[in-house]
Amino acid sequence: DDDLLRWARSARSASNEDNVVELLRPLGLVLQEDENRNVYVETVAPKGNAARTGLVKEGDIVTMCSATFGDDMWSTRGVGLTRVLAAIRVRAGPTVKLVFESPDGYKKKAAMTSRQRQAMEEAREAAQRKKDALLEELERDEKKLNKGKFLGLF
């Protein structure tokens, strides 16, 4: 989860795979906070703006929210309900963009982030081993070249 939080908090825009929904206010959602301070959709009002899109489901996790103005987004993972509601309230204009993720999607993304971190560590270690081997080979070659020379002249 720490890897996912670190990765998510650095993002300033949604990816192509994300479920980005632009909603008119009032949103027509009841949001709640879980034990990890993630905000999720507790209830979708049947005739509300969120229900009309057909893209928001109960249990979905709110992972990003529009910045106060402009097109930037900020990660809402682990920030708590109070901050998310404040961001929605102060958003300039009649709409707010939210990124929703299903609970299964959250688990997949967390696992993927852990695998990516592990792959990066393995790649870094492999690169260091290769660098060490090349330096060792270079030192052997230099010794061979210098071995037969008389006073460095021949």
GROMACS .gro file of C-alpha atoms in nm:
model
  154
    1ASP     CA    1   0.000   0.000   0.000
    2ASP     CA    2   0.288   0.241   0.070
    3ASP     CA    3   0.418   0.197  -0.286
    4LEU     CA    4   0.073   0.266  -0.426
    5LEU     CA    5   0.029   0.578  -0.210
    6ARG     CA    6   0.372   0.712  -0.306
    7TRP     CA    7   0.306   0.651  -0.675
    8ALA     CA    8  -0.050   0.789  -0.666
    9ARG     CA    9   0.035   1.106  -0.476
   10SER     CA   10   0.292   1.204  -0.735
   11ALA     CA   11   0.037   1.186  -1.018
   12ARG     CA   12  -0.117   1.512  -1.142
   13SER     CA   13  -0.345   1.366  -1.407
   14ALA     CA   14  -0.551   1.056  -1.463
   15SER     CA   15  -0.424   0.777  -1.686
   16ASN     CA   16  -0.608   0.636  -1.987
   17GLU     CA   17  -0.725   0.335  -1.787
   18ASP     CA   18  -0.881   0.546  -1.512
   19ASN     CA   19  -1.256   0.599  -1.482
   20VAL     CA   20  -1.271   0.980  -1.503
   21VAL     CA   21  -1.621   1.119  -1.448
   22GLU     CA   22  -1.712   1.486  -1.478
   23LEU     CA   23  -2.012   1.559  -1.257
   24LEU     CA   24  -2.235   1.861  -1.222
   25ARG     CA   25  -2.297   1.974  -0.868
   26PRO     CA   26  -2.477   1.852  -0.664
   27LEU     CA   27  -2.302   1.523  -0.731
   28GLY     CA   28  -2.576   1.292  -0.609
   29LEU     CA   29  -2.333   1.085  -0.400
   30VAL     CA   30  -2.288   0.999  -0.036
   31LEU     CA   31  -1.918   0.954   0.032
   32GLN     CA   32  -1.761   0.775   0.326
   33GLU     CA   33  -1.410   0.709   0.457
   34ASP     CA   34  -1.258   0.364   0.519
   35GLU     CA   35  -0.997   0.263   0.780
   36ASN     CA   36  -0.713   0.360   0.542
   37ARG     CA   37  -0.864   0.710   0.499
   38ASN     CA   38  -0.961   0.632   0.141
   39VAL     CA   39  -1.290   0.786   0.032
   40TYR     CA   40  -1.548   0.560  -0.128
   41VAL     CA   41  -1.901   0.590  -0.263
   42GLU     CA   42  -2.144   0.475   0.002
   43THR     CA   43  -2.462   0.564  -0.190
   44VAL     CA   44  -2.548   0.681  -0.540
   45ALA     CA   45  -2.869   0.888  -0.536
   46PRO     CA   46  -3.106   0.718  -0.784
   47LYS     CA   47  -3.189   1.035  -0.979
   48GLY     CA   48  -2.872   1.229  -0.902
   49ASN     CA   49  -2.608   1.354  -1.143
   50ALA     CA   50  -2.375   1.061  -1.072
   51ALA     CA   51  -2.649   0.805  -1.141
   52ARG     CA   52  -2.729   0.973  -1.473
   53THR     CA   53  -2.375   0.909  -1.598
   54GLY     CA   54  -2.400   0.536  -1.526
   55LEU     CA   55  -2.027   0.536  -1.449
   56VAL     CA   56  -2.033   0.550  -1.069
   57LYS     CA   57  -2.109   0.246  -0.854
   58GLU     CA   58  -2.152   0.204  -0.481
   59GLY     CA   59  -1.825   0.089  -0.329
   60ASP     CA   60  -1.610   0.271  -0.587
   61ILE     CA   61  -1.306   0.441  -0.441
   62VAL     CA   62  -1.243   0.809  -0.521
   63THR     CA   63  -0.876   0.816  -0.625
   64MET     CA   64  -0.840   1.164  -0.775
   65CYS     CA   65  -1.021   1.497  -0.768
   66SER     CA   66  -1.007   1.815  -0.976
   67ALA     CA   67  -0.780   2.088  -0.852
   68THR     CA   68  -0.943   2.415  -0.741
   69PHE     CA   69  -0.921   2.543  -1.100
   70GLY     CA   70  -0.767   2.423  -1.425
   71ASP     CA   71  -0.728   2.070  -1.555
   72ASP     CA   72  -0.488   1.933  -1.291
   73MET     CA   73  -0.602   1.652  -1.066
   74TRP     CA   74  -0.469   1.550  -0.726
   75SER     CA   75  -0.461   1.214  -0.558
   76THR     CA   76  -0.716   1.154  -0.286
   77ARG     CA   77  -0.572   0.821  -0.171
   78GLY     CA   78  -0.546   0.819   0.205
   79VAL     CA   79  -0.627   1.188   0.255
   80GLY     CA   80  -0.962   1.143   0.428
   81LEU     CA   81  -1.320   1.251   0.370
   82THR     CA   82  -1.280   1.607   0.504
   83ARG     CA   83  -1.013   1.702   0.249
   84VAL     CA   84  -1.200   1.543  -0.043
   85LEU     CA   85  -1.525   1.721   0.044
   86ALA     CA   86  -1.338   2.051   0.084
   87ALA     CA   87  -1.178   2.007  -0.259
   88ILE     CA   88  -1.514   1.938  -0.418
   89ARG     CA   89  -1.672   2.236  -0.244
   90VAL     CA   90  -1.403   2.490  -0.346
   91ARG     CA   91  -1.373   2.373  -0.707
   92ALA     CA   92  -1.434   2.668  -0.940
   93GLY     CA   93  -1.715   2.618  -1.188
   94PRO     CA   94  -2.028   2.404  -1.197
   95THR     CA   95  -1.852   2.069  -1.248
   96VAL     CA   96  -1.592   1.858  -1.073
   97LYS     CA   97  -1.392   1.570  -1.217
   98LEU     CA   98  -1.343   1.263  -1.003
   99VAL     CA   99  -1.158   0.942  -1.077
  100PHE     CA  100  -1.329   0.630  -0.949
  101GLU     CA  101  -1.178   0.287  -0.903
  102SER     CA  102  -1.356  -0.035  -0.817
  103PRO     CA  103  -1.237  -0.218  -0.504
  104ASP     CA  104  -1.097  -0.495  -0.728
  105GLY     CA  105  -0.916  -0.234  -0.936
  106TYR     CA  106  -0.759  -0.098  -0.618
  107LYS     CA  107  -0.622  -0.440  -0.526
  108LYS     CA  108  -0.489  -0.496  -0.879
  109LYS     CA  109  -0.322  -0.155  -0.887
  110ALA     CA  110  -0.164  -0.212  -0.544
  111ALA     CA  111  -0.028  -0.549  -0.657
  112MET     CA  112   0.096  -0.402  -0.985
  113THR     CA  113   0.273  -0.117  -0.806
  114SER     CA  114   0.448  -0.365  -0.575
  115ARG     CA  115   0.554  -0.574  -0.876
  116GLN     CA  116   0.681  -0.262  -1.054
  117ARG     CA  117   0.886  -0.162  -0.751
  118GLN     CA  118   1.031  -0.513  -0.728
  119ALA     CA  119   1.111  -0.514  -1.102
  120MET     CA  120   1.286  -0.177  -1.068
  121GLU     CA  121   1.496  -0.308  -0.778
  122GLU     CA  122   1.590  -0.620  -0.976
  123ALA     CA  123   1.680  -0.410  -1.281
  124ARG     CA  124   1.893  -0.179  -1.068
  125GLU     CA  125   2.076  -0.475  -0.913
  126ALA     CA  126   2.131  -0.635  -1.256
  127ALA     CA  127   2.268  -0.308  -1.393
  128GLN     CA  128   2.507  -0.279  -1.099
  129ARG     CA  129   2.628  -0.639  -1.150
  130LYS     CA  130   2.686  -0.567  -1.520
  131LYS     CA  131   2.874  -0.247  -1.439
  132ASP     CA  132   3.095  -0.431  -1.186
  133ALA     CA  133   3.169  -0.709  -1.437
  134LEU     CA  134   3.262  -0.458  -1.709
  135LEU     CA  135   3.493  -0.268  -1.473
  136GLU     CA  136   3.661  -0.591  -1.370
  137GLU     CA  137   3.709  -0.690  -1.734
  138LEU     CA  138   3.853  -0.347  -1.813
  139GLU     CA  139   4.103  -0.376  -1.526
  140ARG     CA  140   4.214  -0.724  -1.647
  141ASP     CA  141   4.263  -0.590  -2.001
  142GLU     CA  142   4.470  -0.297  -1.873
  143LYS     CA  143   4.695  -0.534  -1.674
  144LYS     CA  144   4.747  -0.750  -1.984
  145LEU     CA  145   4.841  -0.447  -2.194
  146ASN     CA  146   5.083  -0.309  -1.935
  147LYS     CA  147   5.244  -0.648  -1.857
  148GLY     CA  148   5.470  -0.676  -2.162
  149LYS     CA  149   5.595  -0.319  -2.181
  150PHE     CA  150   5.951  -0.228  -2.081
  151LEU     CA  151   5.946   0.084  -1.866
  152GLY     CA  152   5.619   0.174  -2.037
  153LEU     CA  153   5.803   0.242  -2.366
  154PHE     CA  154   5.766  -0.085  -2.561
   0.00000   0.00000   0.00000
